[in-house]
Short mmCIF file of C-alpha atoms and ligand atoms in Angstrom, two decimals:
data_model
loop_
_atom_site.label_atom_id
_atom_site.label_comp_id
_atom_site.label_asym_id
_atom_site.label_seq_id
_atom_site.Cartn_x
_atom_site.Cartn_y
_atom_site.Cartn_z
CA MET A 424 -31.94 61.10 8.79
CA GLY A 425 -28.57 61.08 7.06
CA TYR A 426 -25.11 60.23 8.26
CA VAL A 427 -25.40 62.16 11.56
CA GLU A 428 -28.46 60.60 12.80
CA LEU A 429 -27.27 57.02 11.76
CA GLU A 430 -24.03 57.73 13.55
CA SER A 431 -25.92 58.69 16.69
CA LYS A 432 -28.17 55.68 16.60
CA ILE A 433 -25.02 53.47 16.38
CA ALA A 434 -23.42 55.45 19.16
CA ASP A 435 -26.53 55.03 21.46
CA ARG A 436 -27.00 51.55 20.33
CA SER A 437 -30.57 52.08 19.17
CA ALA A 438 -29.61 51.16 15.53
CA ARG A 439 -31.47 48.07 14.45
CA ILE A 440 -28.97 45.53 13.13
CA GLY A 441 -29.60 42.73 10.66
CA VAL A 442 -27.16 39.83 9.93
CA ILE A 443 -27.76 37.87 6.70
CA GLY A 444 -26.50 34.32 7.05
CA LEU A 445 -26.17 32.72 10.51
CA GLY A 446 -23.28 30.26 10.03
CA TYR A 447 -19.90 30.18 11.76
CA VAL A 448 -19.44 33.84 10.74
CA GLY A 449 -22.98 35.31 10.97
CA LEU A 450 -24.19 33.92 14.22
CA PRO A 451 -21.19 34.88 16.29
CA LEU A 452 -21.51 38.38 14.78
CA ALA A 453 -25.22 38.67 15.57
CA VAL A 454 -24.54 37.59 19.15
CA GLU A 455 -21.76 40.16 19.56
CA PHE A 456 -24.07 43.01 18.18
CA ALA A 457 -26.90 41.96 20.49
CA ASP A 458 -24.44 41.69 23.39
CA ALA A 459 -23.29 45.21 22.59
CA GLY A 460 -26.86 46.39 23.10
CA PHE A 461 -28.18 46.61 19.54
CA PRO A 462 -31.65 45.07 18.68
CA THR A 463 -30.25 42.45 16.31
CA LEU A 464 -32.22 40.27 13.83
CA GLY A 465 -30.58 37.37 12.11
CA PHE A 466 -31.84 36.12 8.73
CA GLU A 467 -31.42 32.50 7.55
CA ILE A 468 -32.88 30.44 4.71
CA ASP A 469 -32.31 27.34 6.88
CA ARG A 470 -35.45 27.23 9.06
CA SER A 471 -33.76 24.82 11.47
CA LYS A 472 -31.20 27.45 12.38
CA VAL A 473 -34.00 30.05 12.86
CA ASP A 474 -35.78 27.57 15.13
CA ALA A 475 -32.70 26.72 17.13
CA ILE A 476 -32.19 30.39 17.99
CA LEU A 477 -35.76 31.10 18.77
CA ASP A 478 -35.53 27.99 21.01
CA LYS A 479 -32.53 29.75 22.57
CA ARG A 480 -30.02 27.21 21.43
CA SER A 481 -26.67 27.58 19.70
CA TYR A 482 -25.58 25.21 16.76
CA ILE A 483 -22.16 26.86 16.42
CA LEU A 484 -19.40 25.29 18.80
CA ASP A 485 -17.78 28.76 19.50
CA VAL A 486 -21.23 30.34 20.51
CA PRO A 487 -22.40 29.15 23.96
CA GLY A 488 -25.99 28.26 24.08
CA SER A 489 -26.30 30.34 27.29
CA ASP A 490 -25.50 33.47 25.29
CA VAL A 491 -28.18 32.76 22.75
CA ASP A 492 -30.62 31.99 25.67
CA ARG A 493 -29.79 35.17 27.51
CA LEU A 494 -29.88 37.50 24.39
CA VAL A 495 -33.11 35.90 22.89
CA SER A 496 -34.77 35.95 26.38
CA SER A 497 -33.79 39.74 26.80
CA GLY A 498 -35.30 40.46 23.37
CA LYS A 499 -31.99 41.75 21.99
CA LEU A 500 -31.48 38.83 19.57
CA ASP A 501 -34.09 37.57 17.13
CA ALA A 502 -34.03 35.35 14.00
CA THR A 503 -36.24 35.02 10.99
CA ASP A 504 -36.38 33.56 7.58
CA ASP A 505 -38.81 36.41 6.46
CA PHE A 506 -36.52 38.75 4.56
CA ALA A 507 -39.32 41.33 4.32
CA ARG A 508 -38.20 42.32 7.86
CA LEU A 509 -35.13 43.83 6.41
CA ALA A 510 -37.27 46.85 5.92
CA ASP A 511 -37.02 47.63 9.67
CA LEU A 512 -33.26 47.82 9.93
CA ASP A 513 -30.65 50.56 10.01
CA ALA A 514 -27.58 48.41 9.34
CA ILE A 515 -27.18 45.09 7.54
CA CYS A 516 -24.17 42.72 7.45
CA ILE A 517 -23.97 40.09 4.81
CA CYS A 518 -22.29 36.85 5.94
CA VAL A 519 -23.12 34.32 3.23
CA PRO A 520 -20.94 31.68 1.74
CA THR A 521 -18.80 32.30 -1.25
CA PRO A 522 -17.66 28.91 -2.68
CA LEU A 523 -16.01 28.05 -6.01
CA ARG A 524 -17.90 26.56 -8.87
CA LYS A 525 -16.58 23.23 -10.26
CA THR A 526 -14.69 25.28 -12.76
CA LYS A 527 -12.81 26.98 -9.87
CA ASP A 528 -14.62 30.26 -10.77
CA PRO A 529 -16.14 32.33 -7.94
CA ASP A 530 -19.78 31.77 -7.08
CA ILE A 531 -20.99 34.93 -5.56
CA SER A 532 -24.67 34.09 -6.20
CA LYS A 533 -25.45 34.18 -2.44
CA ILE A 534 -24.09 37.75 -2.21
CA ILE A 535 -26.25 38.68 -5.22
CA GLU A 536 -29.29 37.12 -3.61
CA ALA A 537 -28.76 38.81 -0.36
CA THR A 538 -28.16 42.14 -2.00
CA GLU A 539 -31.40 41.80 -4.07
CA ARG A 540 -33.42 40.97 -0.86
CA ILE A 541 -32.03 44.13 0.70
CA VAL A 542 -33.02 46.27 -2.35
CA GLU A 543 -36.61 44.97 -2.09
CA THR A 544 -37.17 46.99 1.15
CA LEU A 545 -34.21 49.39 1.18
CA HIS A 546 -34.97 52.78 2.81
CA SER A 547 -32.81 55.87 3.16
CA ASP A 548 -30.08 55.98 5.68
CA THR A 549 -29.13 52.26 5.72
CA LEU A 550 -25.58 50.88 6.27
CA VAL A 551 -24.79 47.64 4.35
CA VAL A 552 -21.48 45.86 5.16
CA LEU A 553 -20.30 42.82 3.20
CA GLU A 554 -18.31 40.34 5.29
CA SER A 555 -18.20 37.40 2.85
CA THR A 556 -14.70 36.73 1.23
CA THR A 557 -14.80 37.90 -2.38
CA TYR A 558 -12.63 39.33 -5.13
CA PRO A 559 -11.54 42.97 -4.97
CA GLY A 560 -14.27 45.14 -6.58
CA THR A 561 -17.26 43.00 -5.60
CA THR A 562 -18.58 45.66 -3.19
CA GLU A 563 -18.30 48.49 -5.70
CA GLU A 564 -19.15 46.63 -9.01
CA VAL A 565 -21.79 44.19 -7.83
CA ILE A 566 -23.39 45.37 -4.69
CA LEU A 567 -23.42 49.17 -5.21
CA PRO A 568 -25.24 49.17 -8.50
CA ARG A 569 -27.88 46.94 -7.20
CA LEU A 570 -28.52 49.03 -4.13
CA THR A 571 -28.57 52.43 -5.99
CA VAL A 572 -31.38 51.31 -8.33
CA GLY A 573 -33.72 53.66 -6.50
CA ASP A 574 -32.70 57.29 -5.87
CA HIS A 575 -30.27 56.37 -3.15
CA GLU A 576 -26.92 58.10 -3.22
CA VAL A 577 -23.99 56.39 -1.61
CA GLY A 578 -22.31 58.33 1.13
CA LYS A 579 -25.38 60.55 1.54
CA ASP A 580 -28.36 58.28 2.44
CA LEU A 581 -26.85 54.92 1.60
CA PHE A 582 -23.73 53.60 3.31
CA VAL A 583 -21.81 50.57 1.95
CA ALA A 584 -18.61 48.99 3.26
CA PHE A 585 -16.50 45.76 3.23
CA SER A 586 -15.08 44.21 6.37
CA PRO A 587 -13.49 40.64 6.00
CA GLU A 588 -14.45 37.94 8.45
CA ARG A 589 -11.64 36.63 10.52
CA VAL A 590 -13.36 33.85 12.42
CA ASP A 591 -11.17 30.96 13.25
CA PRO A 592 -13.46 28.24 14.40
CA GLY A 593 -12.20 26.46 17.51
CA ASN A 594 -9.59 29.16 18.26
CA ARG A 595 -9.82 29.67 21.99
CA GLU A 596 -7.36 32.63 22.08
CA TYR A 597 -8.72 34.86 19.31
CA GLY A 598 -12.43 35.68 18.93
CA LEU A 599 -14.47 38.57 17.36
CA ARG A 600 -13.70 41.00 20.17
CA ASN A 601 -9.92 40.71 20.21
CA THR A 602 -9.17 40.07 16.49
CA PRO A 603 -8.53 43.43 14.82
CA LYS A 604 -11.37 44.28 12.35
CA VAL A 605 -10.40 45.73 9.02
CA VAL A 606 -12.93 47.99 7.39
CA GLY A 607 -12.96 49.78 3.88
CA GLY A 608 -15.97 52.02 2.64
CA LEU A 609 -17.18 53.24 -0.70
CA THR A 610 -16.89 56.65 0.74
CA PRO A 611 -15.24 58.05 3.91
CA GLN A 612 -18.65 58.35 5.50
CA CYS A 613 -19.38 54.68 4.75
CA ARG A 614 -16.02 53.60 6.24
CA ALA A 615 -16.70 55.72 9.30
CA LEU A 616 -20.09 54.36 10.08
CA ALA A 617 -18.89 50.81 9.60
CA ALA A 618 -15.95 51.46 11.89
CA ALA A 619 -18.26 52.87 14.56
CA LEU A 620 -20.54 49.86 14.30
CA TYR A 621 -17.77 47.34 14.77
CA GLY A 622 -16.13 49.57 17.23
CA SER A 623 -19.11 48.86 19.48
CA PHE A 624 -17.45 45.54 20.51
CA VAL A 625 -14.15 44.99 18.63
CA GLU A 626 -11.05 46.18 20.54
CA ARG A 627 -9.34 47.36 17.46
CA VAL A 628 -10.87 48.54 14.13
CA LEU A 629 -8.42 49.22 11.32
CA GLU A 630 -9.68 51.48 8.63
CA VAL A 631 -8.36 51.16 4.98
CA SER A 632 -8.85 53.49 2.08
CA SER A 633 -11.41 51.54 0.11
CA ALA A 634 -13.64 48.53 0.05
CA SER A 635 -11.36 46.95 -2.50
CA ALA A 636 -8.28 47.26 -0.27
CA ALA A 637 -10.44 45.54 2.51
CA GLU A 638 -11.42 42.83 0.09
CA MET A 639 -7.75 42.34 -0.90
CA VAL A 640 -6.56 42.30 2.76
CA LYS A 641 -8.50 39.10 3.30
CA LEU A 642 -7.26 37.50 0.07
CA LEU A 643 -3.66 38.38 0.89
CA GLU A 644 -4.08 36.73 4.41
CA ASN A 645 -5.38 33.50 2.92
CA THR A 646 -3.17 33.43 -0.24
CA PHE A 647 -0.16 33.89 2.09
CA ARG A 648 -1.15 30.70 3.86
CA SER A 649 -1.91 28.69 0.69
CA VAL A 650 1.48 29.71 -0.87
CA ASN A 651 3.37 28.94 2.20
CA ILE A 652 1.80 25.64 2.74
CA ALA A 653 2.57 24.76 -0.82
CA MET A 654 6.18 25.79 -0.38
CA VAL A 655 6.67 23.75 2.71
CA ASN A 656 4.97 20.79 0.93
CA GLU A 657 7.54 21.06 -1.79
CA ILE A 658 10.35 21.39 0.74
CA ALA A 659 9.14 18.08 2.23
CA ILE A 660 9.37 16.44 -1.13
CA MET A 661 12.97 17.80 -1.58
CA CYS A 662 13.88 16.51 1.83
CA ASP A 663 12.59 13.20 1.15
CA LYS A 664 14.71 13.04 -2.05
CA LEU A 665 17.63 14.25 0.03
CA GLY A 666 17.09 11.76 2.86
CA ILE A 667 16.70 14.66 5.31
CA ASP A 668 13.93 14.86 8.08
CA VAL A 669 11.79 17.82 6.98
CA TRP A 670 10.26 18.14 10.47
CA GLU A 671 13.58 18.53 12.11
CA VAL A 672 14.63 21.14 9.55
CA ILE A 673 11.41 23.15 10.05
CA ASP A 674 11.74 23.10 13.79
CA ALA A 675 15.32 24.21 13.60
CA ALA A 676 14.51 26.93 11.14
CA ALA A 677 11.73 28.06 13.44
CA SER A 678 14.32 28.89 16.07
CA LYS A 679 15.13 32.00 14.10
CA PRO A 680 13.40 34.80 16.13
CA PHE A 681 12.77 37.04 13.09
CA GLY A 682 12.02 36.69 9.42
CA PHE A 683 10.63 33.20 9.52
CA MET A 684 7.14 31.62 10.14
CA PRO A 685 6.87 27.84 10.33
CA PHE A 686 4.39 26.01 8.23
CA TYR A 687 4.16 22.22 8.12
CA PRO A 688 3.73 19.73 5.29
CA GLY A 689 0.66 17.63 5.11
CA PRO A 690 -1.51 15.48 2.83
CA GLY A 691 -2.98 18.51 1.11
CA LEU A 692 -5.05 21.63 1.66
CA GLY A 693 -8.55 21.47 3.21
CA GLY A 694 -11.13 23.65 4.62
CA HIS A 695 -13.52 26.17 2.88
CA CYS A 696 -11.22 29.08 3.11
CA ILE A 697 -7.63 28.45 2.08
CA PRO A 698 -8.25 26.17 -0.88
CA VAL A 699 -10.95 28.73 -2.15
CA ASP A 700 -10.06 32.21 -1.45
CA PRO A 701 -6.83 32.49 -3.44
CA HIS A 702 -8.92 31.44 -6.58
CA TYR A 703 -11.10 34.50 -6.10
CA LEU A 704 -8.02 36.60 -6.44
CA SER A 705 -6.61 34.68 -9.44
CA TRP A 706 -9.99 34.74 -11.23
CA LYS A 707 -10.20 38.48 -10.91
CA LEU A 708 -6.72 39.01 -12.28
CA LYS A 709 -7.47 36.79 -15.12
CA THR A 710 -10.24 39.23 -16.20
CA LEU A 711 -7.39 41.74 -16.24
CA ASN A 712 -5.21 39.56 -18.42
CA TYR A 713 -2.77 38.76 -15.61
CA ARG A 714 -1.83 35.26 -14.44
CA ALA A 715 -1.40 34.87 -10.78
CA ARG A 716 1.34 32.33 -10.94
CA PHE A 717 1.99 31.80 -7.31
CA ILE A 718 -1.60 30.98 -6.64
CA GLU A 719 -1.81 28.64 -9.54
CA LEU A 720 1.54 26.83 -8.63
CA ALA A 721 0.42 26.68 -4.82
CA SER A 722 -2.91 25.07 -5.93
CA GLU A 723 -0.97 22.55 -8.10
CA ILE A 724 1.53 21.50 -5.53
CA ASN A 725 -1.11 21.40 -2.69
CA GLY A 726 -3.38 19.42 -5.05
CA GLU A 727 -0.68 16.88 -5.60
CA MET A 728 -0.10 16.04 -2.01
CA PRO A 729 -2.80 13.32 -1.72
CA SER A 730 -1.23 11.41 -4.66
CA TYR A 731 2.23 11.94 -2.88
CA VAL A 732 0.76 10.32 0.23
CA VAL A 733 -0.79 7.43 -1.67
CA ALA A 734 2.68 6.88 -3.46
CA LYS A 735 4.27 6.67 0.04
CA VAL A 736 1.68 4.18 1.15
CA GLY A 737 2.33 2.13 -2.08
CA ASP A 738 6.13 2.15 -1.52
CA ALA A 739 5.63 1.09 2.12
CA LEU A 740 3.33 -1.82 1.19
CA ASN A 741 5.81 -2.77 -1.57
CA ARG A 742 8.54 -3.07 0.83
CA VAL A 743 6.73 -5.91 2.59
CA LYS A 744 5.68 -7.31 -0.79
CA LEU A 745 2.07 -6.24 -0.63
CA PRO A 746 0.27 -4.50 -3.48
CA ILE A 747 -2.19 -1.66 -2.60
CA HIS A 748 -4.78 -3.80 -4.41
CA GLY A 749 -6.61 -5.89 -1.97
CA SER A 750 -4.74 -4.30 1.08
CA ARG A 751 -6.74 -3.41 4.12
CA ILE A 752 -6.00 0.20 4.99
CA LEU A 753 -7.04 2.19 8.06
CA VAL A 754 -7.26 5.99 7.69
CA LEU A 755 -6.80 7.87 10.88
CA GLY A 756 -8.58 11.20 10.75
CA VAL A 757 -10.68 12.56 7.85
CA ALA A 758 -11.46 16.14 8.99
CA TYR A 759 -9.49 18.80 7.13
CA LYS A 760 -7.46 19.73 10.21
CA GLY A 761 -6.94 18.57 13.74
CA GLY A 762 -9.65 19.49 16.31
CA THR A 763 -12.53 19.94 13.91
CA SER A 764 -15.25 17.79 12.40
CA ASP A 765 -15.29 19.81 9.06
CA VAL A 766 -14.49 17.55 6.09
CA ARG A 767 -14.97 20.24 3.46
CA GLU A 768 -12.17 19.92 0.86
CA SER A 769 -10.42 17.54 3.27
CA PRO A 770 -7.34 15.86 1.60
CA ALA A 771 -8.53 12.59 3.34
CA LEU A 772 -11.34 12.50 0.81
CA ASP A 773 -8.78 12.46 -2.04
CA VAL A 774 -6.43 9.97 -0.24
CA ILE A 775 -9.45 7.54 0.21
CA GLU A 776 -10.63 7.98 -3.43
CA LEU A 777 -7.11 7.41 -4.73
CA LEU A 778 -6.49 4.25 -2.48
CA ARG A 779 -9.85 2.77 -3.52
CA SER A 780 -9.16 3.41 -7.09
CA LYS A 781 -6.06 1.20 -6.61
CA GLY A 782 -8.18 -1.60 -5.11
CA ALA A 783 -7.47 -0.88 -1.39
CA GLU A 784 -10.21 -1.79 1.19
CA ILE A 785 -10.57 1.41 3.31
CA THR A 786 -11.82 1.81 6.76
CA TYR A 787 -11.47 5.08 8.71
CA HIS A 788 -11.51 6.27 12.37
CA ASP A 789 -12.23 9.90 13.27
CA PRO A 790 -13.62 10.76 16.69
CA PHE A 791 -15.14 13.99 15.28
CA VAL A 792 -16.61 12.60 12.11
CA PRO A 793 -19.05 9.62 12.69
CA GLU A 794 -19.82 9.12 9.06
CA LEU A 795 -18.36 10.13 5.70
CA THR A 796 -19.42 10.08 2.08
CA VAL A 797 -16.66 9.69 -0.52
CA GLY A 798 -18.19 9.68 -4.06
CA GLU A 799 -20.94 7.08 -3.87
CA LEU A 800 -19.24 5.41 -0.92
CA ARG A 801 -20.77 5.89 2.65
CA LEU A 802 -18.39 5.06 5.41
CA GLU A 803 -18.73 5.04 9.24
CA SER A 804 -15.94 5.76 11.69
CA VAL A 805 -14.87 2.56 13.48
CA GLU A 806 -13.88 2.29 17.05
CA LEU A 807 -10.18 2.49 17.52
CA ASP A 808 -8.91 -0.47 19.44
CA MET A 809 -5.27 -1.78 19.25
CA GLU A 810 -6.28 -5.42 18.40
CA SER A 811 -8.19 -4.20 15.33
CA VAL A 812 -5.32 -1.76 14.36
CA ALA A 813 -3.09 -4.68 14.17
CA THR A 814 -5.22 -6.38 11.53
CA PHE A 815 -4.67 -3.72 8.93
CA ASP A 816 -1.97 -3.90 6.30
CA CYS A 817 -1.30 -0.22 6.67
CA VAL A 818 -2.52 2.70 8.94
CA VAL A 819 -2.39 6.21 7.32
CA LEU A 820 -2.72 9.16 9.65
CA VAL A 821 -4.15 12.02 7.60
CA THR A 822 -5.59 14.30 10.38
CA ASP A 823 -3.70 14.98 13.53
CA HIS A 824 -6.56 15.28 16.20
CA LYS A 825 -4.13 14.95 19.00
CA THR A 826 -6.55 12.48 20.66
CA TRP A 827 -4.61 9.25 20.05
CA ASP A 828 -1.89 7.30 21.87
CA MET A 829 0.45 7.31 18.92
CA ALA A 830 2.99 5.07 20.75
CA ALA A 831 0.27 2.35 21.05
CA ILE A 832 -0.82 2.82 17.40
CA LEU A 833 2.68 2.64 16.14
CA GLU A 834 3.33 -0.49 18.21
CA HIS A 835 0.22 -2.26 16.74
CA SER A 836 0.50 -1.11 13.13
CA ARG A 837 2.19 -3.24 10.66
CA ILE A 838 2.90 -0.09 8.75
CA LEU A 839 2.06 3.51 9.87
CA VAL A 840 2.28 6.34 7.35
CA ASP A 841 2.17 9.52 9.36
CA THR A 842 1.44 12.63 7.21
CA ARG A 843 1.38 15.13 10.14
CA ASN A 844 4.36 14.26 12.25
CA ALA A 845 2.08 12.94 14.91
CA THR A 846 4.82 10.39 15.85
CA GLY A 847 7.56 13.00 15.86
CA SER A 848 8.45 12.17 19.52
CA LEU A 849 8.60 8.38 18.98
CA GLY A 850 11.81 8.17 17.08
CA ARG A 851 12.54 5.93 14.15
CA SER A 852 10.87 2.49 13.26
CA GLU A 853 11.08 0.39 10.20
CA ARG A 854 7.28 0.27 10.22
CA LEU A 855 6.95 4.02 10.31
CA VAL A 856 6.92 6.25 7.29
CA ARG A 857 6.76 10.06 7.80
CA LEU A 858 6.23 12.78 5.09
N1 SAJ B 1225 -2.21 23.21 6.74
C1 SAJ B 1225 -1.10 22.57 6.45
N2 SAJ B 1225 0.14 23.12 6.90
C2 SAJ B 1225 0.16 24.21 7.65
C3 SAJ B 1225 -1.09 24.89 7.97
C4 SAJ B 1225 -2.24 24.30 7.48
O1 SAJ B 1225 -0.90 21.54 5.66
O2 SAJ B 1225 1.25 24.66 8.05
C5 SAJ B 1225 -3.45 22.70 6.16
C6 SAJ B 1225 -4.49 22.29 7.08
O3 SAJ B 1225 -4.26 21.00 7.53
C7 SAJ B 1225 -5.75 22.50 6.39
C8 SAJ B 1225 -5.45 23.70 5.49
O4 SAJ B 1225 -4.09 23.68 5.35
O5 SAJ B 1225 -6.16 21.38 5.70
C9 SAJ B 1225 -5.92 24.96 6.03
O6 SAJ B 1225 -5.59 25.12 7.33
P1 SAJ B 1225 -5.55 26.48 8.18
O7 SAJ B 1225 -4.75 26.35 9.31
O8 SAJ B 1225 -5.33 27.62 7.19
O9 SAJ B 1225 -6.99 26.53 8.77
P2 SAJ B 1225 -8.37 27.18 8.20
O10 SAJ B 1225 -8.75 26.72 6.79
O11 SAJ B 1225 -9.39 26.98 9.23
O12 SAJ B 1225 -7.97 28.69 7.97
C10 SAJ B 1225 -8.55 29.55 8.95
C11 SAJ B 1225 -8.44 30.89 8.20
N3 SAJ B 1225 -9.25 31.88 8.94
C12 SAJ B 1225 -9.96 32.80 8.35
O13 SAJ B 1225 -10.07 32.79 7.12
C13 SAJ B 1225 -10.63 33.74 9.10
C14 SAJ B 1225 -7.01 31.33 8.15
O14 SAJ B 1225 -6.93 32.70 7.73
C15 SAJ B 1225 -6.46 31.27 9.69
O15 SAJ B 1225 -5.11 31.79 9.52
C16 SAJ B 1225 -6.47 29.85 9.95
O16 SAJ B 1225 -7.91 29.59 10.17
C17 SAJ B 1225 -5.76 29.62 11.31
O17 SAJ B 1225 -4.76 30.26 11.49
O18 SAJ B 1225 -6.29 28.69 12.14
#
C-alpha cells in the first residue's frame, strides 16, 4: 500500500486507528479520532476501563459520557484488552504512563511493552505515534529498533513519529482541538502522515524536524514550569527574610505587559508531570556526561518547600507557646493543585508526614479527596464546620480549592498557615501566617 495509500485512508477517514492506554490522555484522543470519523479501537490493560467504554460510560472528567455513548453506539469507538486486535489497524498512538523509578530514573517499561505488543502483529504500512512524555531519542533509539525487527523499512512501509500530549485536565478553555499539536517524525513521510492524522481534528499542527525535537519540546515546556516555580519559591523565602509580602511583589511584577510571566510560591511541586518530566531530560544528559544543573536545583528547592511550610507551622505554634508535638492540626486540601482530586506527588503528603514525624495529630479536609493514604496511615476527609475548625491548634491550607469561605475559616482558626495566598484579600491578622 505504501505512503500514498495510507495518506488517502487518513484523508477519507477509513484508516483504522488504535490508541494504547485509555487514561486522561488516551481516552480523549480516542474520542476525538472517532468523532473525526475514524473507526477507533482503544486498548487498555485495565478491564474496568474497557467495560466502562463498552457500557457507553466515561471515567475521565473531561470526556462527557454522552460522547462515549454516541460514538460507541455508532460503532466508531470500540475498546478491548485483546492486543491481538492491533493487527487490524493502520495507525496506532501510544499513550501510556512514563513515571520515574524510586531512583528518579525514567521508567519507560510501559512504552516498551506497548511497542512489543505492536511488533507481534505489525503489518506493512502502519503509522505508530508515541505521545507519552519521554527523553529525547526514545522514539528513534527504543521504539524504532523494536519495530524494524522484521523487514519493515521506516519511511517506506513503516511510519514512526512523536507527538507530545498537552492535555490539561480540568482546563475548560483549552482541549485537544484548540491546543496546537507538535509532531516530529523519523522521516519526512512519517511526520507528514502523523500531521495529517492529527490535522483531522486539531486546529493547528506544528511540524518539527525530528522526533527528538518533538520529545524535547515537551520537556522544555514542563522544565520551564518546574524551574520557574522553584525560582518563585526561592523568591518567597527571600521575601520572608526581608519582611516583604511576596504575593504583593508578584502581582506588581505581573503588571509588566511584556517579558514577565507570574508563577506563585507554594508548599511544593505536585502532579505526575512537572515533578517527573524534567528528570527524564536530566537523566538523558547524564548519559552524555552533562549535569542539568537548573533541573537539579529546581528539584532541590521545590523538594524543600514542604519542610519550609512545616517550619512556618512550628514557628507559629511556638509563638503561642505550643510545640508541634501533640498539637492538633487540620490540613485544608491534599490534592496536588486546586480543582483536582489527584494526589500524586502532592506536597500535602510530605507536609502531613513531616508534621506527624514531629508528633502532631493530623486531620484533613478536602472536598475532592474523600480518603487518603500517607505511608501506613489511612485518613478520611472530615466535614468542614467552623465549630470544629476552632478546636484545632493550627489550620494549614495546602491546596487552594477555591471552595471555602476563607474569612470564616480565618475567623475561627486559632492559627491559619496559608501556603497559597487563599486569604490574600483578607488583610493581616496576628493569627494568619502566609508564605
Ligand atoms: N505550582 C506552583 N506554582 C505555580 C504553578 C504551579 O506551586 O505557579 C504547583 C502546583 O500547585 C502543582 C505543581 O506546581 O503542585 C504543578 O502544577 P501545574 O500548574 O504545572 O499543573 P500540572 O501538573 O497539571 O501541569 C499540567 C501540564 N500539562 C501538560 O503537561 C500537558 C503543564 O504543562 C501545564 O502548563 C499545566 O498543566 C497547566 O498550565 O495547567
